[in-house]
PDB file of C-alpha atoms in Angstrom:
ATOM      1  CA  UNK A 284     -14.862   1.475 -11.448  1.00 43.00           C
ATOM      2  CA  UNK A 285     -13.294   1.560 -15.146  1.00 49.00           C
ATOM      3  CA  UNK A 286      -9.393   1.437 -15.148  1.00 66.00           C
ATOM      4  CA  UNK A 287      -9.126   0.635 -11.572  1.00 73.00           C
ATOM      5  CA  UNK A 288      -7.985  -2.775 -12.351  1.00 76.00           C
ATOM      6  CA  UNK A 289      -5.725  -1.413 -14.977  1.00 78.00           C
ATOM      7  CA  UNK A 290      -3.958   1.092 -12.549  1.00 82.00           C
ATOM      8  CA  UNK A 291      -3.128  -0.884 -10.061  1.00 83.00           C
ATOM      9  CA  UNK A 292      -2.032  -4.205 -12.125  1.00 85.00           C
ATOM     10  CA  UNK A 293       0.359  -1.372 -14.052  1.00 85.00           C
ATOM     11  CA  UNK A 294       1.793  -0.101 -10.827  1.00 86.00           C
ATOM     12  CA  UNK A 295       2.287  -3.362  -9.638  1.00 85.00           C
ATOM     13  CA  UNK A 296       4.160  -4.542 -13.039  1.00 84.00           C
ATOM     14  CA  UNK A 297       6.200  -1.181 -12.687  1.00 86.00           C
ATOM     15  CA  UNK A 298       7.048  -2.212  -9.248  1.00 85.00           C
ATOM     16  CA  UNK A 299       8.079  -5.887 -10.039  1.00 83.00           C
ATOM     17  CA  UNK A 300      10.483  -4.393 -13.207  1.00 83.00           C
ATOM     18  CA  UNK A 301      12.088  -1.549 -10.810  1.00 84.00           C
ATOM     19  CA  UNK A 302      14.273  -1.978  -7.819  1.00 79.00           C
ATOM     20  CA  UNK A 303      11.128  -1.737  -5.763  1.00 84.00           C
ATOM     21  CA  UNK A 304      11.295  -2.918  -2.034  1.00 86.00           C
ATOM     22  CA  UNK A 305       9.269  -5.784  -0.867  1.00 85.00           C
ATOM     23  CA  UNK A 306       7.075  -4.315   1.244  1.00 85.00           C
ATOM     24  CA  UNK A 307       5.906  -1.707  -2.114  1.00 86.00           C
ATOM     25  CA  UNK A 308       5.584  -4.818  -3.669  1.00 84.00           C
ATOM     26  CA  UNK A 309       3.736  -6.287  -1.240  1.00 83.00           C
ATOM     27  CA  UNK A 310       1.248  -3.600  -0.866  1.00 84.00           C
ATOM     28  CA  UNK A 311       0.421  -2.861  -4.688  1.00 84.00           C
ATOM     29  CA  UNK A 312      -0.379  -6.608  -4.891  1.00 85.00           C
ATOM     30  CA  UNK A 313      -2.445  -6.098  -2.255  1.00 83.00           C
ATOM     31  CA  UNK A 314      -4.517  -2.954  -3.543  1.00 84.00           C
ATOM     32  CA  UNK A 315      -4.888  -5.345  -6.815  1.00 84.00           C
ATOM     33  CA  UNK A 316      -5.330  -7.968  -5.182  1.00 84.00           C
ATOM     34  CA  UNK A 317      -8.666  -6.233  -3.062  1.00 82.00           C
ATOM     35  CA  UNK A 318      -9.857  -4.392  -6.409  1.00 83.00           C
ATOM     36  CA  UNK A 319      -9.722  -7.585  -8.554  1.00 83.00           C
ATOM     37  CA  UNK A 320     -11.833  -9.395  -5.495  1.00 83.00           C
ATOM     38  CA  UNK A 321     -14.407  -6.999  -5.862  1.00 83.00           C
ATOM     39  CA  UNK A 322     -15.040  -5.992  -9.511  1.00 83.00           C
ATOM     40  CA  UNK A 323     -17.224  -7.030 -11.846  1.00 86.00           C
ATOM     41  CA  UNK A 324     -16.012  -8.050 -15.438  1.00 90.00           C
ATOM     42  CA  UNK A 325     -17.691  -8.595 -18.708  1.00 90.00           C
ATOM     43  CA  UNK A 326     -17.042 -11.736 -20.898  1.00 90.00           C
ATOM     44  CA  UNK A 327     -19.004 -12.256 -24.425  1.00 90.00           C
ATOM     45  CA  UNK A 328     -19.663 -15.758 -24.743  1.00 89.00           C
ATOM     46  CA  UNK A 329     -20.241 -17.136 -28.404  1.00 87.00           C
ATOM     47  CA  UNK A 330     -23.118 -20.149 -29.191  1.00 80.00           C
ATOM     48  CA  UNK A 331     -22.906 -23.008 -30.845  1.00 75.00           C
ATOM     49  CA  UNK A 332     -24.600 -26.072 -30.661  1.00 70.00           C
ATOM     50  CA  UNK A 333     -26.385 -24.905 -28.085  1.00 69.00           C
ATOM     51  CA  UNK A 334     -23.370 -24.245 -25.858  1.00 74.00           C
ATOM     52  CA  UNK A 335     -21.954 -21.123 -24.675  1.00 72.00           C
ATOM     53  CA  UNK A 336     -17.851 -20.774 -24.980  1.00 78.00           C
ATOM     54  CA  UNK A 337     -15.232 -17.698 -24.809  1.00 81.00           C
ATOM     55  CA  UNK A 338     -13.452 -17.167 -28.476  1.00 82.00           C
ATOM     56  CA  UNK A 339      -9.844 -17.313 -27.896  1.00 85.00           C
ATOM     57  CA  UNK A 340      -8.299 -14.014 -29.712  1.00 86.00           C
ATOM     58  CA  UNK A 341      -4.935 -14.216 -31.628  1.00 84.00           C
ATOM     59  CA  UNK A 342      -4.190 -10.606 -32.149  1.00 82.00           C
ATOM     60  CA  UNK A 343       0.209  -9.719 -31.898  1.00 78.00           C
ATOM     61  CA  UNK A 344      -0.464  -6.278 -31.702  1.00 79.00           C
ATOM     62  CA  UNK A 345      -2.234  -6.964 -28.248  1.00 79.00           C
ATOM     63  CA  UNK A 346      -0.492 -10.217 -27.137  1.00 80.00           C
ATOM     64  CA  UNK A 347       2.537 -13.018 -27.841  1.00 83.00           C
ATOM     65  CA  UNK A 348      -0.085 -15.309 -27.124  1.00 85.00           C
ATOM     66  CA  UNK A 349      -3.990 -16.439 -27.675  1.00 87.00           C
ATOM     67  CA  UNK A 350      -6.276 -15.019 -25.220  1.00 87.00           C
ATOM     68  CA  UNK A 351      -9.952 -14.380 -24.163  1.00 90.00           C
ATOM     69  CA  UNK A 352     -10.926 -11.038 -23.777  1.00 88.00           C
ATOM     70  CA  UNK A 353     -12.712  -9.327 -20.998  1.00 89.00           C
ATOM     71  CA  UNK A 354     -13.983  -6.069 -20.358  1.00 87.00           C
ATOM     72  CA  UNK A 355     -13.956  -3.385 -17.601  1.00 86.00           C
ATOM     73  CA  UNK A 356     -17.292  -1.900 -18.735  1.00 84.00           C
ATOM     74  CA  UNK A 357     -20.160  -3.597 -20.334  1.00 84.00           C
ATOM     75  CA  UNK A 358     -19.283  -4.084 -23.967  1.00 82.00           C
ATOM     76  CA  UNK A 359     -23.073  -2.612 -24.957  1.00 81.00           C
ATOM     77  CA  UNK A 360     -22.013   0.627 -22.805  1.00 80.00           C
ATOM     78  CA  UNK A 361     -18.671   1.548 -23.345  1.00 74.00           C
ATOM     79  CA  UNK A 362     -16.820   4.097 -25.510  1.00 68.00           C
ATOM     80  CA  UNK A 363     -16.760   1.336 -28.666  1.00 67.00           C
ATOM     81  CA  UNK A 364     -17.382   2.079 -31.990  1.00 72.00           C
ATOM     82  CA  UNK A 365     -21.363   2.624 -32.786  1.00 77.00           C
ATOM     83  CA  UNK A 366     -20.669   0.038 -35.504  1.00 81.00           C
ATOM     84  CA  UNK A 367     -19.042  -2.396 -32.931  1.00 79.00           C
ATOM     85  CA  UNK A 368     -21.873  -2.039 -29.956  1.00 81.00           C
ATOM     86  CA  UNK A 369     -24.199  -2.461 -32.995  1.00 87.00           C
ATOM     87  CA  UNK A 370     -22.622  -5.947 -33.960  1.00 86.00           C
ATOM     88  CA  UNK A 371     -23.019  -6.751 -30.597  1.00 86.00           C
ATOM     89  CA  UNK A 372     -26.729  -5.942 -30.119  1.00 89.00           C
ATOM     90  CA  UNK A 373     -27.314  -8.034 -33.374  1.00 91.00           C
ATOM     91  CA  UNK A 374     -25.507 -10.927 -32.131  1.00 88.00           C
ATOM     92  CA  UNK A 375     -27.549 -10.399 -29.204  1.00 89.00           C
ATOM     93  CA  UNK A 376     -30.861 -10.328 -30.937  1.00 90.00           C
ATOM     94  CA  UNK A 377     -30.313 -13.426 -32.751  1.00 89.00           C
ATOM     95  CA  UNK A 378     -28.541 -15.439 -29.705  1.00 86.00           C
ATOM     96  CA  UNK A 379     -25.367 -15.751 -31.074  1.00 86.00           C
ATOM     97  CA  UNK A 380     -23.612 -14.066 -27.973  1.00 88.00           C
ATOM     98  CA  UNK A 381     -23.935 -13.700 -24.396  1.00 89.00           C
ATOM     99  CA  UNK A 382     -22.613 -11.165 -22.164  1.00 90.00           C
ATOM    100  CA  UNK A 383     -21.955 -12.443 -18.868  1.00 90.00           C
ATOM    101  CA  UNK A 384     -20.301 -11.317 -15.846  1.00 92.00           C
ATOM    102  CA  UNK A 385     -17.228 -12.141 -14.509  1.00 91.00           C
ATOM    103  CA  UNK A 386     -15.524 -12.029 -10.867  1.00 89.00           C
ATOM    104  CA  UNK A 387     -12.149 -12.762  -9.709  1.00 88.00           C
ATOM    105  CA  UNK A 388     -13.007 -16.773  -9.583  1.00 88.00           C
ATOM    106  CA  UNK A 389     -14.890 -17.139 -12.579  1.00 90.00           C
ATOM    107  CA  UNK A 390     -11.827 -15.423 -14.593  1.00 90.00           C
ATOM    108  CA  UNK A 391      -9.765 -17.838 -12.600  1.00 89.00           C
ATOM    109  CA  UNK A 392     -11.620 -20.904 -13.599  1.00 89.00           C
ATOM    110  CA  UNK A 393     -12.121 -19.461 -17.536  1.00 87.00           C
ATOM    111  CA  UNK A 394      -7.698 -19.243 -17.420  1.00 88.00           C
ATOM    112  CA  UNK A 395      -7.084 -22.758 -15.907  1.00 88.00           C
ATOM    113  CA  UNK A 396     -10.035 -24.104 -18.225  1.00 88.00           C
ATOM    114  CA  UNK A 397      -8.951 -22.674 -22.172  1.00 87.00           C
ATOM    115  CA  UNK A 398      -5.244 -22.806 -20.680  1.00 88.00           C
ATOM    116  CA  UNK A 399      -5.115 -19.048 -21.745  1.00 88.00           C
ATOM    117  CA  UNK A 400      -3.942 -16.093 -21.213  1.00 90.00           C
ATOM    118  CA  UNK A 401      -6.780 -13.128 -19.544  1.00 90.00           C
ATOM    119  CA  UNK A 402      -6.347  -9.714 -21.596  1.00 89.00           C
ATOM    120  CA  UNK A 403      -8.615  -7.084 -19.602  1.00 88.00           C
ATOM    121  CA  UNK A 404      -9.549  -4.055 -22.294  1.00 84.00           C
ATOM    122  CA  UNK A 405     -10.105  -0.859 -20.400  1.00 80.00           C
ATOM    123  CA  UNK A 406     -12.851   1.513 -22.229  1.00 72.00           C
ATOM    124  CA  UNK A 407     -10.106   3.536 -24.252  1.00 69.00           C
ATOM    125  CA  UNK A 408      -9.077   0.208 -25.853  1.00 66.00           C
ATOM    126  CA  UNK A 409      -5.959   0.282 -22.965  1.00 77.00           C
ATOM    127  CA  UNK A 410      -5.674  -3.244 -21.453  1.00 84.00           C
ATOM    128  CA  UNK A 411      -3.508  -5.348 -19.114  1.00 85.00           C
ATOM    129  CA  UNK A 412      -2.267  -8.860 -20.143  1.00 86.00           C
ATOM    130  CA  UNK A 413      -2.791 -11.470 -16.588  1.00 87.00           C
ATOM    131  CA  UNK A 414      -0.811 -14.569 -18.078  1.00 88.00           C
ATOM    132  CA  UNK A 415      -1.896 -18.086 -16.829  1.00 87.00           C
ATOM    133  CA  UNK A 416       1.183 -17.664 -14.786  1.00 88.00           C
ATOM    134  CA  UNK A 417       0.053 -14.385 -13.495  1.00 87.00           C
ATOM    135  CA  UNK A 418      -3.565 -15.194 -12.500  1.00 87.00           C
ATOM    136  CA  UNK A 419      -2.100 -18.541 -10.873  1.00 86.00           C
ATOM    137  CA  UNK A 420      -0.054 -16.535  -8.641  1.00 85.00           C
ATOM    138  CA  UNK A 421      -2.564 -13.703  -8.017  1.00 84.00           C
ATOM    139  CA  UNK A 422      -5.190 -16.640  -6.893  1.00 84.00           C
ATOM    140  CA  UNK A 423      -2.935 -18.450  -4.792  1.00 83.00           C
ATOM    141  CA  UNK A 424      -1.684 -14.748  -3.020  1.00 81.00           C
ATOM    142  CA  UNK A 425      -5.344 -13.753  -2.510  1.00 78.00           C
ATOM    143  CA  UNK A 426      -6.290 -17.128  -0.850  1.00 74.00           C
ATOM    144  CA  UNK A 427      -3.370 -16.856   1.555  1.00 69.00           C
ATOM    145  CA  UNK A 428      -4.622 -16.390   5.165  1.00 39.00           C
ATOM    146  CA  UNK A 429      -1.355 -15.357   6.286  1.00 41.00           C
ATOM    147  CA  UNK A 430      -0.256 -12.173   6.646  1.00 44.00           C
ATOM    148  CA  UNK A 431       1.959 -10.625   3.465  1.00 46.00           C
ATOM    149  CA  UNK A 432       5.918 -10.994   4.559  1.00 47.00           C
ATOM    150  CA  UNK A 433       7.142  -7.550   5.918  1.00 46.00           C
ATOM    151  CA  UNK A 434      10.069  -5.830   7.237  1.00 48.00           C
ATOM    152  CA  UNK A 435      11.164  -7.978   9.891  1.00 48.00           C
ATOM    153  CA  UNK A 436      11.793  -5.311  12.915  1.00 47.00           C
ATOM    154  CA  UNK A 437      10.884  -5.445  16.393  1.00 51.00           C
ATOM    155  CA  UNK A 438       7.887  -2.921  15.696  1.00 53.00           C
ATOM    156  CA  UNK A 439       6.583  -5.035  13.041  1.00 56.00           C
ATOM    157  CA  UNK A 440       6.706  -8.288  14.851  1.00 60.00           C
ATOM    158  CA  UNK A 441       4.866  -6.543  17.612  1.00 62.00           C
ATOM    159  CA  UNK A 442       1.952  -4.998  15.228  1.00 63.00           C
ATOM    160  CA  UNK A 443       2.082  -9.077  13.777  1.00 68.00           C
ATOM    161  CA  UNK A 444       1.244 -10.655  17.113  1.00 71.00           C
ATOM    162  CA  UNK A 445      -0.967  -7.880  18.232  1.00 74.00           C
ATOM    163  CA  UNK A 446      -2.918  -8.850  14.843  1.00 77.00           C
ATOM    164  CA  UNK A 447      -2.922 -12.489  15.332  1.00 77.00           C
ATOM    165  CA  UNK A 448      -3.829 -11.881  19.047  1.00 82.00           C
ATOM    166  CA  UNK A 449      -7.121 -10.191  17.941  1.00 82.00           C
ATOM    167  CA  UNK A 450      -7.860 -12.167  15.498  1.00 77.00           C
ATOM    168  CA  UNK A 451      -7.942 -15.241  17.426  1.00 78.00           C
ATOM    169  CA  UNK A 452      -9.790 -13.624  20.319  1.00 81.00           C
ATOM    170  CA  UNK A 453     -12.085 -13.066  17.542  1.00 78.00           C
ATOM    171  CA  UNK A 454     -11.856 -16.226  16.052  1.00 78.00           C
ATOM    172  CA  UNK A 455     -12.092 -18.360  20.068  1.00 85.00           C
ATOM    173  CA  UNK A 456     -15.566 -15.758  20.711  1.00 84.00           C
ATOM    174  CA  UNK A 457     -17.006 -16.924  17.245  1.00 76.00           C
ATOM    175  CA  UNK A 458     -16.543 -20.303  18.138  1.00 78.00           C
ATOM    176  CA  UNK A 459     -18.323 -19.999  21.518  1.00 80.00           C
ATOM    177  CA  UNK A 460     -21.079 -18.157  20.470  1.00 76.00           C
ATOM    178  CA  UNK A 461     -21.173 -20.865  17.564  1.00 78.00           C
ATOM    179  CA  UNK A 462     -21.530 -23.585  20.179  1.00 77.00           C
ATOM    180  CA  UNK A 463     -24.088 -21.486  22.645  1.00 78.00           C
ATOM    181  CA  UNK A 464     -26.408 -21.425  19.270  1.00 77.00           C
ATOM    182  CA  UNK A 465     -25.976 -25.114  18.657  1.00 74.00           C
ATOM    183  CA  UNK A 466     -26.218 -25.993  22.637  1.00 75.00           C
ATOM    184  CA  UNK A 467     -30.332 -24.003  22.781  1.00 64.00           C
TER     185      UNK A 467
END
């Protein structure tokens, strides 16, 4: 799933900088927002003293700020330099790294942690910058159990209540058959 998470942060940016409608903002957040839920992420953690942490990165031709650096693909099988993936297998041999995967909440936790800045590299060096700020935001939009604000028409608030109508029918039969299993 390479660039995936690229694409649709970039549309999204695009989006937020152009006179883009709610409702297209909305619903690029959302395709991030279900991509970034369900990929897997590469982090190489560094040792010393017998604890693993992420370097923080100061590089202004990626970033303004320090960062940690993750990966779409698995640094050991990506389009890198032969030199570079051979670094890393040395490192490797002699337990100076760790490459560990990352979801949505561990990349999350690593941001609020080192209070930094989340720079995902693509394979063809591309990446997206999530600032603190960013992945704050994108967390507290993807635990939202509410339904994303649209258009408010008549047709609209119709498909809403329909929604919330089957979902709590849903919700009142799980609950039922919860207690029936509890009752035996």
């Amino acid at each position: 799933m390479p660039h995936i998470i690229n694409e649709k942060w970039t549309r999204y940016s695009d989006a937020l900088a152009k006179d883009a409608t709610e409702e297209d903002k909305n619903n690029l957040l959302s395709e991030f927002l279900i991509e970034f839920k369900q990929v897997v992420l590469w982090g190489i953690c560094n040792l010393q003293e017998n604890e693993y942490y992420f370097p923080i990165d100061d590089d202004p031709e990626t970033h303004t700020r320090s960062f940690i650096s993750i990966y779409e693909t698995h640094p050991l099988y990506s389009d890198t330099s032969d030199n570079y993936r051979m670094k890393i297998e040395k490192d490797l041999a002699s337990g100076r790294i760790k490459i560990v995967q990352l979801d949505a909440e561990k990349i999350y936790r690593l941001a609020e942690e080192f209070g930094e800045d989340i720079v995902i590299f693509s394979d063809d060096c591309d990446h997206i910058i999530l600032t603190k700020e960013d992945l704050k935001y994108v967390r507290n939009m993807s635990n939202l159990l509410v339904i994303l604000p649209q258009k408010s028409t008549k047709k609209s608030t119709k498909k809403n209540k329909k929604e919330l109508t089957i979902f709590f029918v849903f919700a009142i039969i799980f609950l039922l058959f919860t207690l029936l299993l509890y009752n035996k």
